Coordinates of C-alpha atoms in Angstrom, one line a residue:
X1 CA 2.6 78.1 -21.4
X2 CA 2.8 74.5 -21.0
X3 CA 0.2 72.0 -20.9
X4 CA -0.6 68.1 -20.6
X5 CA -2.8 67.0 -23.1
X6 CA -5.3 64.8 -22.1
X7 CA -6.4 63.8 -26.0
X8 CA -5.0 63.7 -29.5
X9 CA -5.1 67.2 -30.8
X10 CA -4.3 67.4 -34.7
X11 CA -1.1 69.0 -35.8
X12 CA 0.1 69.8 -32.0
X13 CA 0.1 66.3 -30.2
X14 CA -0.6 62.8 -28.4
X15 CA -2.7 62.5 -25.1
X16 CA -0.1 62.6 -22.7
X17 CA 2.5 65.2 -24.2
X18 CA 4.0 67.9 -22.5
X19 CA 3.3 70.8 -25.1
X20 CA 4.5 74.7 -25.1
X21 CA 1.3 76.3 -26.4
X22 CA 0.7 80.5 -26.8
X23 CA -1.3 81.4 -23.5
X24 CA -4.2 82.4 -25.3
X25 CA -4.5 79.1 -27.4
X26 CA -4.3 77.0 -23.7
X27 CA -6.9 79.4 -22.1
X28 CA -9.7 79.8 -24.9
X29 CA -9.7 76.3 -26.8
X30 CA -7.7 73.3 -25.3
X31 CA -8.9 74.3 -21.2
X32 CA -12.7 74.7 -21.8
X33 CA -12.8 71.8 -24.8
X34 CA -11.0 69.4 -22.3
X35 CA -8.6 68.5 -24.8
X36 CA -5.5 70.0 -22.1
X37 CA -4.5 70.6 -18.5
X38 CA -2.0 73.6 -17.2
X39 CA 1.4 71.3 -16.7
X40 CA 1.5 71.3 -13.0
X41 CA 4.2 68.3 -11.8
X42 CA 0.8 66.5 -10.6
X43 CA -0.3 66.5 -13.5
X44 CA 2.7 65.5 -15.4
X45 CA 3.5 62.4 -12.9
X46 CA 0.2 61.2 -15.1
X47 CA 0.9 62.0 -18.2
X48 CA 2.4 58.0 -18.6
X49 CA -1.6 56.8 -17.6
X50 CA -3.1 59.2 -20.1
X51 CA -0.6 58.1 -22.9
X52 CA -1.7 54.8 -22.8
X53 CA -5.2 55.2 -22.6
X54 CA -4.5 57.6 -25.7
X55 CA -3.0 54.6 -27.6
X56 CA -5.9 52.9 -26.2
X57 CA -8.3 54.4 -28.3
X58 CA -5.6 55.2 -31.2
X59 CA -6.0 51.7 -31.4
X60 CA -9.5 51.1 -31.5
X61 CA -9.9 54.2 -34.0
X62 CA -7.6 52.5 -36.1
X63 CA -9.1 49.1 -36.2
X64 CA -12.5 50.7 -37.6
X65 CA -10.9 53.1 -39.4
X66 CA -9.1 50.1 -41.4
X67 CA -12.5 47.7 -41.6
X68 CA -13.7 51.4 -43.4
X69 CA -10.2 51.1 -45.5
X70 CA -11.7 47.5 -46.6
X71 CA -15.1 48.3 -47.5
X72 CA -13.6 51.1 -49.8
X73 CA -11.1 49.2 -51.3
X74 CA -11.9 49.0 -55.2
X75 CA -14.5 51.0 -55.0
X76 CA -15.0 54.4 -57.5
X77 CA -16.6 57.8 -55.9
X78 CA -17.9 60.1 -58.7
X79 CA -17.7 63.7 -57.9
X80 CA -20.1 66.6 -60.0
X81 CA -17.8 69.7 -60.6
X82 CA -17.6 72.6 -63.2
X83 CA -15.3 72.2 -65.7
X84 CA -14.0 74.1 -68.7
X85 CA -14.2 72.8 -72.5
X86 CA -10.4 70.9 -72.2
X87 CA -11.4 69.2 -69.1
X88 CA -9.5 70.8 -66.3
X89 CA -11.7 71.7 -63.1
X90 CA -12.0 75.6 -62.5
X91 CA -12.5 74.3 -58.6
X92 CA -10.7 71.5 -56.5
X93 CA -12.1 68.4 -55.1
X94 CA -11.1 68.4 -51.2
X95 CA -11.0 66.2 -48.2
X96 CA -13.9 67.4 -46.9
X97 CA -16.3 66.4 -50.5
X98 CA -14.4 63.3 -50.2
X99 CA -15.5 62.9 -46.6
X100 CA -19.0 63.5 -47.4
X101 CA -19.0 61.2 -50.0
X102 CA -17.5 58.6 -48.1
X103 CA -19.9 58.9 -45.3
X104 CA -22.8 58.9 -47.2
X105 CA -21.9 55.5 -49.4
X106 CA -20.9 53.3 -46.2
X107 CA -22.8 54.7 -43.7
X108 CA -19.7 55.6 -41.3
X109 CA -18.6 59.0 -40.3
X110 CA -15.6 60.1 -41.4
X111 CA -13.7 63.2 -40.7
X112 CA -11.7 65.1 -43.6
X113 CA -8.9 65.3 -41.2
X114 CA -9.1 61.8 -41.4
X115 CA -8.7 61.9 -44.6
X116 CA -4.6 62.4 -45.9
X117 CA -4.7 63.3 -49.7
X118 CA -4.0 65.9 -52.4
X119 CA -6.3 68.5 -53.7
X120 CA -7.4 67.1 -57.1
X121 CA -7.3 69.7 -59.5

């Protein structure tokens, strides 16, 4: 099934692609969340309007996600996890401890899909 999405959806695409997307995917989570339209030639004809409000707000995300990139510049998060007698963590710390951290030392929400990086084992 094709569909126009009308926002950024992670890992599948920009507002304003023309996506092939399993029915079932289309009908129970991108229709009812808003996030796509069925591909109609109506609909595609403003696919150009919704890509550029999409790099619209790319923008704008961007911009505060970088004033976030200069308040943590320099900065040093410690993280509590278990660890055995040599020193290697028996867990992992992810994006989403990271995100929480984050959040709570600046005061600005961020995402851990926001967040590219490496479990640190």
């Amino acid at each position: 099934m094709k569909v126009l999405l009308l926002e950024d959806v992670y890992k599948l695409g920009r507002a304003g692609d023309v996506k092939k997307v399993a029915p079932g995917y289309a009908r129970n989570y991108l229709m009812p969340q808003g996030m796509a339209v069925l591909a109609t030639p109506g609909a595609v004809k403003q696919s150009g309007r919704i890509t550029k409000q999409g790099e619209v707000k790319r923008a704008k995300v961007n911009q505060e996600l970088g004033g976030v990139a200069e308040q943590l510049a320099g900065k040093r998060f410690l993280f509590a996890a278990k660890a055995s007698e040599t020193r290697r963590l028996y867990g992992s710390i992810n994006t989403q401890m990271i995100a929480e951290v984050v959040s709570k030392e600046i005061g600005v929400t961020v995402e851990a899909k926001q967040i590219e990086s490496q479990p640190l084992r």
